[in-house]
PDB file of C-alpha atoms in Angstrom:
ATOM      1  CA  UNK A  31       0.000   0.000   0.000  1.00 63.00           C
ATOM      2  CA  UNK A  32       1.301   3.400  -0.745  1.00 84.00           C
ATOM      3  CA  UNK A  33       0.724   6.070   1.929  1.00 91.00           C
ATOM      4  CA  UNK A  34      -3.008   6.233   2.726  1.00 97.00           C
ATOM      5  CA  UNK A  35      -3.305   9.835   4.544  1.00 97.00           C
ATOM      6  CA  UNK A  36      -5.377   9.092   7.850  1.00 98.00           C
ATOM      7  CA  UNK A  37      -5.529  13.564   8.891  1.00 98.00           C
ATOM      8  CA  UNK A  38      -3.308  16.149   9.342  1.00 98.00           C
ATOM      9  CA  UNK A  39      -2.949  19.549  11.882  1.00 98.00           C
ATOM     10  CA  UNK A  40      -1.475  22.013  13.656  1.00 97.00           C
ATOM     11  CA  UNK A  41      -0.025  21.188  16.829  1.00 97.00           C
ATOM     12  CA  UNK A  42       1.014  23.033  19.939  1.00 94.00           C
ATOM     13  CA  UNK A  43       3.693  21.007  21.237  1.00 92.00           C
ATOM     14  CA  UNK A  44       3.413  22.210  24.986  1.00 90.00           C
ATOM     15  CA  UNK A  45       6.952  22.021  26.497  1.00 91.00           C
ATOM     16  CA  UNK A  46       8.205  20.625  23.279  1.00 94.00           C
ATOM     17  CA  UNK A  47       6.639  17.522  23.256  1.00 94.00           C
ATOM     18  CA  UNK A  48       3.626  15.859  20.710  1.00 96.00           C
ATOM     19  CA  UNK A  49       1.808  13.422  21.798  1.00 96.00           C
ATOM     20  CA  UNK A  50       0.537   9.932  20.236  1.00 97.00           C
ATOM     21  CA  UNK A  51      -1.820   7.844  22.468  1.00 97.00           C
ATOM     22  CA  UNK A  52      -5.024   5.582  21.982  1.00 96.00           C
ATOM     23  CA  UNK A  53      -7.141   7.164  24.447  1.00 95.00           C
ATOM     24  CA  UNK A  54      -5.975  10.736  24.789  1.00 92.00           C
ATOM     25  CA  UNK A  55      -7.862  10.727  28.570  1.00 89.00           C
ATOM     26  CA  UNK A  56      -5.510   8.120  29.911  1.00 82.00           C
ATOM     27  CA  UNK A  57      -2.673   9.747  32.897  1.00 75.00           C
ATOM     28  CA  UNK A  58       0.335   9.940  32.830  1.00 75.00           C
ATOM     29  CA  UNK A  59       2.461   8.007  35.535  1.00 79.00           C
ATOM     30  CA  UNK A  60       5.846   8.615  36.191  1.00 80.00           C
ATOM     31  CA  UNK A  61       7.513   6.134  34.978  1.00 82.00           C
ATOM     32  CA  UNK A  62       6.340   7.086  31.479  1.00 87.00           C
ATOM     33  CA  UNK A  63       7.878  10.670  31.749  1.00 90.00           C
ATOM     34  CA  UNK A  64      11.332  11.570  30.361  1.00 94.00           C
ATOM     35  CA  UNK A  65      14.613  10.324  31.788  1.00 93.00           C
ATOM     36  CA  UNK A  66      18.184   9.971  30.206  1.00 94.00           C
ATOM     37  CA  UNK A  67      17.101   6.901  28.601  1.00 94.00           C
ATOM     38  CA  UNK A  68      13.846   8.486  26.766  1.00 94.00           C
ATOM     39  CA  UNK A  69      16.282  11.696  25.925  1.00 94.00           C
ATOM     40  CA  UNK A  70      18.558   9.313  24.236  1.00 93.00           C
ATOM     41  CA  UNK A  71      15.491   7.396  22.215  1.00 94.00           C
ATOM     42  CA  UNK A  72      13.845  10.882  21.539  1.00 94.00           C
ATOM     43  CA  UNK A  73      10.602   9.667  23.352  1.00 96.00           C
ATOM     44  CA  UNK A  74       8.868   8.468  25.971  1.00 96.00           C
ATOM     45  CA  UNK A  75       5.746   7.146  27.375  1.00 95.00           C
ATOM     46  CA  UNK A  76       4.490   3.458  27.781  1.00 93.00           C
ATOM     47  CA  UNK A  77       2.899   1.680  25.161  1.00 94.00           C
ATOM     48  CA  UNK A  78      -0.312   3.072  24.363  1.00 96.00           C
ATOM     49  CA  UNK A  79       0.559   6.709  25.409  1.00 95.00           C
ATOM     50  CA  UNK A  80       4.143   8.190  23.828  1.00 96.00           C
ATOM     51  CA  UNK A  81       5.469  11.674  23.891  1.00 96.00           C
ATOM     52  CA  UNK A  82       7.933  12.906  21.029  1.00 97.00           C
ATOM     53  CA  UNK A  83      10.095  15.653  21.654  1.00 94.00           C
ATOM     54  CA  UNK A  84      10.012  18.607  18.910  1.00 95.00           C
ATOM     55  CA  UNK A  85      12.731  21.926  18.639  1.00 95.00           C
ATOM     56  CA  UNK A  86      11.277  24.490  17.485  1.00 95.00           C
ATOM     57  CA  UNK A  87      10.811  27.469  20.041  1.00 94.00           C
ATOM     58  CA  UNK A  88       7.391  28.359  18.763  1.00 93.00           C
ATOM     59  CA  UNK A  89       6.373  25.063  19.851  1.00 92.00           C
ATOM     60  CA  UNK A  90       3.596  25.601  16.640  1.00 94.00           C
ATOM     61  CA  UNK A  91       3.797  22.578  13.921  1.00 97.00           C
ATOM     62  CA  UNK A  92       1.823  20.942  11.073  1.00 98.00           C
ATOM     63  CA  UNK A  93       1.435  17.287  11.146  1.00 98.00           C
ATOM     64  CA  UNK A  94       0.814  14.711   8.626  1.00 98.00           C
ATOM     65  CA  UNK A  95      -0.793  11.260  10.194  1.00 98.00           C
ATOM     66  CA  UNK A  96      -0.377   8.043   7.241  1.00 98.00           C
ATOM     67  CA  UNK A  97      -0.839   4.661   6.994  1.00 98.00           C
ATOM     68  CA  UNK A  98       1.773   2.755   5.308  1.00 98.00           C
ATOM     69  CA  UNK A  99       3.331  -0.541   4.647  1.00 97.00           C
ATOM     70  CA  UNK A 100       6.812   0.621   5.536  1.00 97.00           C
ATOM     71  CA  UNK A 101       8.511   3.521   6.957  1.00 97.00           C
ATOM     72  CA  UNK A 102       9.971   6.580   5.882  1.00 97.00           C
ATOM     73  CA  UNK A 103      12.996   6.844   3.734  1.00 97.00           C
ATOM     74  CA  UNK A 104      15.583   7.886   6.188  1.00 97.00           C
ATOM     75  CA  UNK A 105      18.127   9.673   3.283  1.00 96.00           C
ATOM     76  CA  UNK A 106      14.177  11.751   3.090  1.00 96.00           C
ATOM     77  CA  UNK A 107      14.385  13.790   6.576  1.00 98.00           C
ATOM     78  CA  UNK A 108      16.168  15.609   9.041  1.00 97.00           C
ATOM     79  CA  UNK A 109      15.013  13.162  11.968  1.00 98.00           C
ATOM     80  CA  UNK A 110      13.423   9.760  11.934  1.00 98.00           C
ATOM     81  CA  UNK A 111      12.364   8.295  15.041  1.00 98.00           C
ATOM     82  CA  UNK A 112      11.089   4.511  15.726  1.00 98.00           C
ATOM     83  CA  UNK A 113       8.463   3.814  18.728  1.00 97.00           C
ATOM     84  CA  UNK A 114       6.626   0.661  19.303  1.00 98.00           C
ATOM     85  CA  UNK A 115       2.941   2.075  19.925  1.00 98.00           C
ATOM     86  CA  UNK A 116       0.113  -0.057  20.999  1.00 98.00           C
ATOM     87  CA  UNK A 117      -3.440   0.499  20.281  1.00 98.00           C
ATOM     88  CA  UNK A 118      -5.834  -1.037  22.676  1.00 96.00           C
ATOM     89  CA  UNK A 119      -9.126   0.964  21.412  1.00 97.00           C
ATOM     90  CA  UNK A 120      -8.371   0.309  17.797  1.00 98.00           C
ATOM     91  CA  UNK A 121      -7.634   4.177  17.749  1.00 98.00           C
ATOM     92  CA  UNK A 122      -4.730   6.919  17.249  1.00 98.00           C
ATOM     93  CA  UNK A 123      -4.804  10.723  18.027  1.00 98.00           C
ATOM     94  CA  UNK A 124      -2.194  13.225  17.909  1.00 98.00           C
ATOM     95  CA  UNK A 125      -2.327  15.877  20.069  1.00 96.00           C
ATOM     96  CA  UNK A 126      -0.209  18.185  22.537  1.00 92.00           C
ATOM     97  CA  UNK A 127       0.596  17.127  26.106  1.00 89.00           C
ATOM     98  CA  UNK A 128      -1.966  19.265  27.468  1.00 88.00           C
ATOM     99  CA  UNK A 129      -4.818  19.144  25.149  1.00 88.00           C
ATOM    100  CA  UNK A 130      -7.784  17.407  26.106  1.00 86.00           C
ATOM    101  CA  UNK A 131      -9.206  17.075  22.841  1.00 94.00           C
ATOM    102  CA  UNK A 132      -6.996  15.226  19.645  1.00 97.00           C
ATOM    103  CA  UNK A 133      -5.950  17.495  16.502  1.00 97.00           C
ATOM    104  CA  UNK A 134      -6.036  14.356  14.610  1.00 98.00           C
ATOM    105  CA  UNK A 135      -7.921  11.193  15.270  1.00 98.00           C
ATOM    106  CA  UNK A 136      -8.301   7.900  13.174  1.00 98.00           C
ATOM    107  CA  UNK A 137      -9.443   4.431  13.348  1.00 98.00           C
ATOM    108  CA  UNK A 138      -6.776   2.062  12.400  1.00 98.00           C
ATOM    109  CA  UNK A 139      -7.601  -1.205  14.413  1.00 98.00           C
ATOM    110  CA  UNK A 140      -6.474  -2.689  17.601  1.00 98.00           C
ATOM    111  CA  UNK A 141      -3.110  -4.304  18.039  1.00 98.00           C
ATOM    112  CA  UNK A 142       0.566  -3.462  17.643  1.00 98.00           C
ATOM    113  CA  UNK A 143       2.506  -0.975  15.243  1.00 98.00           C
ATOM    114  CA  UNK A 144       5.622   0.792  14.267  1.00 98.00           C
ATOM    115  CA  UNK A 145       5.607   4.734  14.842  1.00 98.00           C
ATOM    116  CA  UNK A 146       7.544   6.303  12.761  1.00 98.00           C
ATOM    117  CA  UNK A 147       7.825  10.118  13.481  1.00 98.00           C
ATOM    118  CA  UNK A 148      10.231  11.701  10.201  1.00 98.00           C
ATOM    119  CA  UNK A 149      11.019  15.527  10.800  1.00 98.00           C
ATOM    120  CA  UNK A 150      11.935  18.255   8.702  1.00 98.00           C
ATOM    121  CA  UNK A 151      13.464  22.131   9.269  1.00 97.00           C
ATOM    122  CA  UNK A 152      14.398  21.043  12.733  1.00 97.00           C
ATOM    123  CA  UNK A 153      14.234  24.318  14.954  1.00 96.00           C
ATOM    124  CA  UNK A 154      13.211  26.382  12.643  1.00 97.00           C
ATOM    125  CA  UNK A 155       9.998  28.437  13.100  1.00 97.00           C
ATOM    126  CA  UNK A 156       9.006  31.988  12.332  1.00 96.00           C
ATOM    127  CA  UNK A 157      10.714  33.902  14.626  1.00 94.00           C
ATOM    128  CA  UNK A 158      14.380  31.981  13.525  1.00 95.00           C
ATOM    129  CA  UNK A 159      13.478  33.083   9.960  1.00 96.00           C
ATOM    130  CA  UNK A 160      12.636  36.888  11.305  1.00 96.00           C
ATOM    131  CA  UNK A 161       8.974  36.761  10.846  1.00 95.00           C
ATOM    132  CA  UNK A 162       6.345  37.881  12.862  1.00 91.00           C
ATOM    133  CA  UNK A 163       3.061  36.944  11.117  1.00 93.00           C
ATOM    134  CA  UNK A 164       0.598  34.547  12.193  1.00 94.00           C
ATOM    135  CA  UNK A 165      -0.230  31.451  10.046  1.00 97.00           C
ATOM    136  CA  UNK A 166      -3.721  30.324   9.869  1.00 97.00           C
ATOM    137  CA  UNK A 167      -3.838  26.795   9.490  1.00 97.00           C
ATOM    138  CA  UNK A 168      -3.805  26.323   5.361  1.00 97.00           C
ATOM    139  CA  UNK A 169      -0.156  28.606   5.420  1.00 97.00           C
ATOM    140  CA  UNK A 170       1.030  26.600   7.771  1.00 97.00           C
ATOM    141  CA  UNK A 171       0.361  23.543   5.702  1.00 97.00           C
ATOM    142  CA  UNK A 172       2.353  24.876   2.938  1.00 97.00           C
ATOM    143  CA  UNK A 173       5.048  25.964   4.992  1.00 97.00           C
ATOM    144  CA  UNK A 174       7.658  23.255   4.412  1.00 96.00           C
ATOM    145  CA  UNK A 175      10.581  25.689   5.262  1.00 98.00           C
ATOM    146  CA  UNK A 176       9.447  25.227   9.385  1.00 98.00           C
ATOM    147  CA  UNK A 177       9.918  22.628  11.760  1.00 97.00           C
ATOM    148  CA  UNK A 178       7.312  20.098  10.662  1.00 98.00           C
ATOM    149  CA  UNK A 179       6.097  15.992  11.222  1.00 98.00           C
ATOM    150  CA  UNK A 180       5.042  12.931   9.191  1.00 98.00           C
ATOM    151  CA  UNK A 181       4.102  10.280  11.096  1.00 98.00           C
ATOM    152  CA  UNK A 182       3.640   7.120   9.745  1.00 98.00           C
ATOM    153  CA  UNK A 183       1.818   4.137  11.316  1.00 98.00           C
ATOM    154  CA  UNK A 184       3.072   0.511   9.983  1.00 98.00           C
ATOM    155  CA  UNK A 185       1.518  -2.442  10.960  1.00 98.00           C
ATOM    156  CA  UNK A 186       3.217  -4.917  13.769  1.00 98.00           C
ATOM    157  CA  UNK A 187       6.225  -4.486  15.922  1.00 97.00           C
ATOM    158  CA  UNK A 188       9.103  -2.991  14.906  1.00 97.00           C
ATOM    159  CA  UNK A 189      12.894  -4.200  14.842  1.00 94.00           C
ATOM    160  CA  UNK A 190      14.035  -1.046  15.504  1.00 95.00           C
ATOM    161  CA  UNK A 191      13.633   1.367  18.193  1.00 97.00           C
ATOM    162  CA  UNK A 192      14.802   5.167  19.062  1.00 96.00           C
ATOM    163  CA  UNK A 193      16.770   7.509  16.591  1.00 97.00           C
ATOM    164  CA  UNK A 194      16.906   5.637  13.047  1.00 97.00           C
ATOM    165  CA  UNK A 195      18.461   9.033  11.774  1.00 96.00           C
ATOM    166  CA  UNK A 196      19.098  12.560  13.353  1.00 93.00           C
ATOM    167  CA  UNK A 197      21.175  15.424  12.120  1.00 85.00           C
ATOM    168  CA  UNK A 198      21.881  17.218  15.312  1.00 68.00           C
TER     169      UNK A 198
END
């Protein structure tokens, strides 16, 4: 299957950090939050709730949710991570650590997959490129020249976790 797009949005990623969870009212215990190890990886979280960290100081970025057979081509991006995710209600939703509600929601079917989370423009926002405008949502779309996210959900376990590629 090629890419099936499953939504896309703007996301506030509250102290830098984008969530990706199957039930986006579930809590978040302590083991699940950040240490050296999760640092390392570039996210954290147990299995059905992870948190990806983002660079940006804006903290404002679009992002692309797809179904796919495989994952990103690494040679493709700035950043590729790998997460196992886990999907209890059948469900995914992206959102920010502090929303209550998901910017993107879709049905893809209980059981096991591989997140990949591919970034581009790393750090880069408005303010780095010395504007001061606000986007509404269809600019920011289009802007590929800021700090912006494809994930892409793959079927099963994966063989590989943590940073498959990252330029910093």
């Amino acid at each position: 299957m090629a890419e099936k797009a499953l939504g896309a949005g703007r996301v506030f990623a509250s102290d830098y950090q984008i969530a990706i969870c199957d039930d986006p009212s579930r809590l978040l215990i302590d083991d699940d939050n950040w240490d050296d190890d999760a640092m390392d990886r570039g996210f954290a979280g147990g299995a059905s709730f992870r948190m990806v960290g983002t660079e940006a100081d804006l903290n404002d970025h679009w992002v692309e949710l797809v179904a796919a057979d495989t994952g990103p081509e690494p040679d493709d991006w700035e950043r590729v991570l790998c997460l196992p995710f886990h999907s209890a209600s059948g469900w995914i939703h992206i959102l920010s650590v502090v929303d209550t509600e998901p910017v993107i929601s879709a049905e893809v079917g209980a059981g096991d997959y591989a997140v990949f989370v591919a970034g581009q423009n790393i750090g880069t926002d408005l303010l780095s490129l010395g504007e001061e405008q606000t986007l509404s949502d269809a600019e920011l779309a289009t802007r590929k020249d800021l700090e912006w996210y494809r994930i892409v959900l793959v079927p099963g376990i994966p063989a590989e976790t943590g940073r498959i590629k990252d330029l910093e």
